[in-house]
Amino acid sequence: MPKALLNPHMRLSFTAILALLTMGLTPAAGLPQCPPRDELLAKAEIVVEARVKSLSIGESGFLGTKDSPTRWIRADLEIKRVIKGKFSAKEATAYGTPYPPGPFVELTMMALFAGLDRDAAFEWELSRHELGDTGIAFFSINGCQYYKFPDYATAAR
């Protein structure tokens, strides 16, 4: 047996890694849980029924700090109807980072179904975030916000 495996610290490390792999630790495991869906809907200001026109992941072009992500997800949404609040535009664009929380699998499925001419509509909270005092804002994909996808787009996790 290799000498490293006899070391008690190494055995403990291997045991911890094996336990984490067995439990299926995800990147969001250390994040606080989002409130239940009905609470998120009650707090939401704008909720729309939408379709994904396009979904892309790429360099954002934003100048940020050295720790800020450079790759962003962009979802162009076609607004079918407003469920809650007021929103007059027929399109919206939501941005997010490829890190949780965020329903990225579901958004990808909805983009694929929209391309197959299915009625790929879902409910989505347009969560607006201001960029400091610039007057510029964007709709976010990340965070605890209300969304409801059809059963065929939700993956068992």
mmCIF file of C-alpha atoms in Angstrom:
data_model
loop_
_atom_site.group_PDB
_atom_site.id
_atom_site.type_symbol
_atom_site.label_atom_id
_atom_site.label_comp_id
_atom_site.label_asym_id
_atom_site.label_seq_id
_atom_site.Cartn_x
_atom_site.Cartn_y
_atom_site.Cartn_z
ATOM 1 C CA MET A 1 0.000 0.000 0.000
ATOM 2 C CA PRO A 2 1.391 3.467 -0.861
ATOM 3 C CA LYS A 3 2.800 5.371 2.068
ATOM 4 C CA ALA A 4 0.490 8.379 1.452
ATOM 5 C CA LEU A 5 -2.616 6.255 2.077
ATOM 6 C CA LEU A 6 -1.311 5.261 5.504
ATOM 7 C CA ASN A 7 -1.209 8.914 6.569
ATOM 8 C CA PRO A 8 -4.324 9.614 8.727
ATOM 9 C CA HIS A 9 -4.761 13.103 7.240
ATOM 10 C CA MET A 10 -4.762 11.719 3.712
ATOM 11 C CA ARG A 11 -7.273 9.012 4.648
ATOM 12 C CA LEU A 12 -9.543 11.671 6.160
ATOM 13 C CA SER A 13 -9.244 13.783 2.999
ATOM 14 C CA PHE A 14 -10.094 10.831 0.759
ATOM 15 C CA THR A 15 -13.059 9.946 2.976
ATOM 16 C CA ALA A 16 -14.357 13.533 2.827
ATOM 17 C CA ILE A 17 -14.032 13.646 -0.968
ATOM 18 C CA LEU A 18 -15.785 10.303 -1.303
ATOM 19 C CA ALA A 19 -18.599 11.472 0.974
ATOM 20 C CA LEU A 20 -19.073 14.692 -1.026
ATOM 21 C CA LEU A 21 -19.147 12.781 -4.302
ATOM 22 C CA THR A 22 -21.671 10.343 -2.872
ATOM 23 C CA MET A 23 -23.970 13.118 -1.637
ATOM 24 C CA GLY A 24 -23.794 14.904 -4.984
ATOM 25 C CA LEU A 25 -22.712 18.299 -3.700
ATOM 26 C CA THR A 26 -23.747 21.038 -6.106
ATOM 27 C CA PRO A 27 -22.303 24.579 -6.371
ATOM 28 C CA ALA A 28 -25.413 25.988 -4.710
ATOM 29 C CA ALA A 29 -25.150 23.720 -1.674
ATOM 30 C CA GLY A 30 -23.603 26.481 0.427
ATOM 31 C CA LEU A 31 -26.130 29.135 -0.612
ATOM 32 C CA PRO A 32 -29.260 29.898 1.405
ATOM 33 C CA GLN A 33 -32.446 28.320 0.098
ATOM 34 C CA CYS A 34 -34.955 30.488 -1.766
ATOM 35 C CA PRO A 35 -38.402 31.010 -0.218
ATOM 36 C CA PRO A 36 -41.298 28.866 -1.495
ATOM 37 C CA ARG A 37 -42.711 29.675 -4.940
ATOM 38 C CA ASP A 38 -45.953 31.198 -3.589
ATOM 39 C CA GLU A 39 -43.987 33.673 -1.438
ATOM 40 C CA LEU A 40 -41.824 34.646 -4.407
ATOM 41 C CA LEU A 41 -44.948 35.242 -6.509
ATOM 42 C CA ALA A 42 -46.506 37.376 -3.757
ATOM 43 C CA LYS A 43 -43.374 39.579 -3.563
ATOM 44 C CA ALA A 44 -42.878 39.843 -7.338
ATOM 45 C CA GLU A 45 -43.718 43.189 -8.928
ATOM 46 C CA ILE A 46 -43.797 42.088 -12.582
ATOM 47 C CA VAL A 47 -44.589 38.552 -13.748
ATOM 48 C CA VAL A 48 -45.023 37.724 -17.408
ATOM 49 C CA GLU A 49 -45.807 34.746 -19.569
ATOM 50 C CA ALA A 50 -42.916 34.507 -22.007
ATOM 51 C CA ARG A 51 -41.098 32.426 -24.611
ATOM 52 C CA VAL A 52 -37.337 32.238 -25.106
ATOM 53 C CA LYS A 53 -36.478 33.758 -28.485
ATOM 54 C CA SER A 54 -32.756 33.175 -28.034
ATOM 55 C CA LEU A 55 -30.391 32.032 -25.323
ATOM 56 C CA SER A 56 -26.651 32.588 -25.445
ATOM 57 C CA ILE A 57 -23.582 32.356 -23.257
ATOM 58 C CA GLY A 58 -20.611 34.524 -24.092
ATOM 59 C CA GLU A 59 -18.316 37.351 -23.166
ATOM 60 C CA SER A 60 -20.336 40.229 -21.772
ATOM 61 C CA GLY A 61 -18.086 43.134 -22.657
ATOM 62 C CA PHE A 62 -18.747 44.620 -19.213
ATOM 63 C CA LEU A 63 -15.784 46.147 -17.445
ATOM 64 C CA GLY A 64 -15.834 44.890 -13.907
ATOM 65 C CA THR A 65 -13.516 44.002 -11.103
ATOM 66 C CA LYS A 66 -10.974 41.235 -11.481
ATOM 67 C CA ASP A 67 -13.298 38.920 -9.519
ATOM 68 C CA SER A 68 -16.419 39.593 -11.589
ATOM 69 C CA PRO A 69 -17.380 36.999 -14.187
ATOM 70 C CA THR A 70 -16.701 37.823 -17.826
ATOM 71 C CA ARG A 71 -19.062 35.237 -19.320
ATOM 72 C CA TRP A 72 -22.757 36.012 -19.088
ATOM 73 C CA ILE A 73 -25.976 34.319 -20.096
ATOM 74 C CA ARG A 74 -28.399 36.354 -22.177
ATOM 75 C CA ALA A 75 -32.031 35.325 -22.625
ATOM 76 C CA ASP A 76 -34.126 37.268 -25.130
ATOM 77 C CA LEU A 77 -37.760 36.840 -24.139
ATOM 78 C CA GLU A 78 -40.929 37.327 -26.155
ATOM 79 C CA ILE A 79 -43.673 38.539 -23.815
ATOM 80 C CA LYS A 80 -47.004 36.826 -24.519
ATOM 81 C CA ARG A 81 -48.977 38.457 -21.680
ATOM 82 C CA VAL A 82 -48.503 40.200 -18.337
ATOM 83 C CA ILE A 83 -49.672 38.137 -15.374
ATOM 84 C CA LYS A 84 -48.884 40.587 -12.572
ATOM 85 C CA GLY A 85 -47.889 44.248 -12.547
ATOM 86 C CA LYS A 86 -47.415 46.557 -15.533
ATOM 87 C CA PHE A 87 -45.091 45.942 -18.455
ATOM 88 C CA SER A 88 -45.913 47.347 -21.878
ATOM 89 C CA ALA A 89 -43.009 46.034 -23.979
ATOM 90 C CA LYS A 90 -43.408 42.906 -26.097
ATOM 91 C CA GLU A 91 -39.790 41.831 -25.553
ATOM 92 C CA ALA A 92 -37.316 41.778 -22.677
ATOM 93 C CA THR A 93 -33.733 40.693 -22.259
ATOM 94 C CA ALA A 94 -32.512 39.070 -19.044
ATOM 95 C CA TYR A 95 -28.857 38.663 -18.085
ATOM 96 C CA GLY A 96 -27.179 36.421 -15.573
ATOM 97 C CA THR A 97 -23.958 34.689 -14.719
ATOM 98 C CA PRO A 98 -23.604 30.948 -15.260
ATOM 99 C CA TYR A 99 -23.550 30.398 -11.496
ATOM 100 C CA PRO A 100 -26.480 29.408 -9.298
ATOM 101 C CA PRO A 101 -29.085 30.183 -8.351
ATOM 102 C CA GLY A 102 -30.786 30.263 -11.692
ATOM 103 C CA PRO A 103 -32.976 27.939 -13.757
ATOM 104 C CA PHE A 104 -30.464 27.424 -16.566
ATOM 105 C CA VAL A 105 -31.491 23.878 -17.493
ATOM 106 C CA GLU A 106 -35.119 24.933 -17.746
ATOM 107 C CA LEU A 107 -34.319 28.041 -19.817
ATOM 108 C CA THR A 108 -32.274 25.896 -22.185
ATOM 109 C CA MET A 109 -35.140 23.417 -22.525
ATOM 110 C CA MET A 110 -37.585 26.252 -23.220
ATOM 111 C CA ALA A 111 -35.279 27.670 -25.917
ATOM 112 C CA LEU A 112 -35.117 24.236 -27.559
ATOM 113 C CA PHE A 113 -38.888 23.738 -27.396
ATOM 114 C CA ALA A 114 -39.510 27.219 -28.836
ATOM 115 C CA GLY A 115 -37.327 26.208 -31.790
ATOM 116 C CA LEU A 116 -39.495 23.131 -32.321
ATOM 117 C CA ASP A 117 -42.633 25.293 -32.686
ATOM 118 C CA ARG A 118 -44.168 24.034 -29.461
ATOM 119 C CA ASP A 119 -46.149 26.332 -27.229
ATOM 120 C CA ALA A 120 -43.117 26.859 -25.054
ATOM 121 C CA ALA A 121 -44.455 29.545 -22.717
ATOM 122 C CA PHE A 122 -43.558 29.845 -19.049
ATOM 123 C CA GLU A 123 -44.040 32.284 -16.180
ATOM 124 C CA TRP A 124 -41.110 34.541 -15.311
ATOM 125 C CA GLU A 125 -40.564 37.396 -12.871
ATOM 126 C CA LEU A 126 -38.884 40.357 -14.499
ATOM 127 C CA SER A 127 -36.552 41.219 -11.638
ATOM 128 C CA ARG A 128 -35.050 44.643 -12.386
ATOM 129 C CA HIS A 129 -31.629 45.568 -10.983
ATOM 130 C CA GLU A 130 -30.143 49.075 -11.125
ATOM 131 C CA LEU A 131 -26.448 49.539 -11.851
ATOM 132 C CA GLY A 132 -25.562 52.072 -9.181
ATOM 133 C CA ASP A 133 -26.632 55.669 -9.852
ATOM 134 C CA THR A 134 -26.173 55.407 -13.615
ATOM 135 C CA GLY A 135 -29.862 55.074 -14.448
ATOM 136 C CA ILE A 136 -29.040 51.835 -16.262
ATOM 137 C CA ALA A 137 -30.837 48.672 -15.231
ATOM 138 C CA PHE A 138 -31.175 45.070 -16.383
ATOM 139 C CA PHE A 139 -33.454 42.113 -15.757
ATOM 140 C CA SER A 140 -31.730 39.342 -13.826
ATOM 141 C CA ILE A 141 -31.665 35.598 -14.337
ATOM 142 C CA ASN A 142 -29.828 34.885 -11.088
ATOM 143 C CA GLY A 143 -31.256 35.098 -7.619
ATOM 144 C CA CYS A 144 -34.371 34.034 -5.821
ATOM 145 C CA GLN A 145 -37.122 35.073 -8.193
ATOM 146 C CA TYR A 146 -40.411 33.592 -9.253
ATOM 147 C CA TYR A 147 -40.567 31.286 -12.263
ATOM 148 C CA LYS A 148 -42.807 28.424 -13.286
ATOM 149 C CA PHE A 149 -41.963 26.132 -16.174
ATOM 150 C CA PRO A 150 -44.143 23.441 -17.748
ATOM 151 C CA ASP A 151 -43.612 19.939 -16.386
ATOM 152 C CA TYR A 152 -41.946 18.780 -19.607
ATOM 153 C CA ALA A 153 -39.149 21.357 -19.169
ATOM 154 C CA THR A 154 -38.249 20.668 -15.559
ATOM 155 C CA ALA A 155 -35.527 18.135 -14.971
ATOM 156 C CA ALA A 156 -35.681 15.763 -12.034
ATOM 157 C CA ARG A 157 -32.920 16.716 -9.606
#
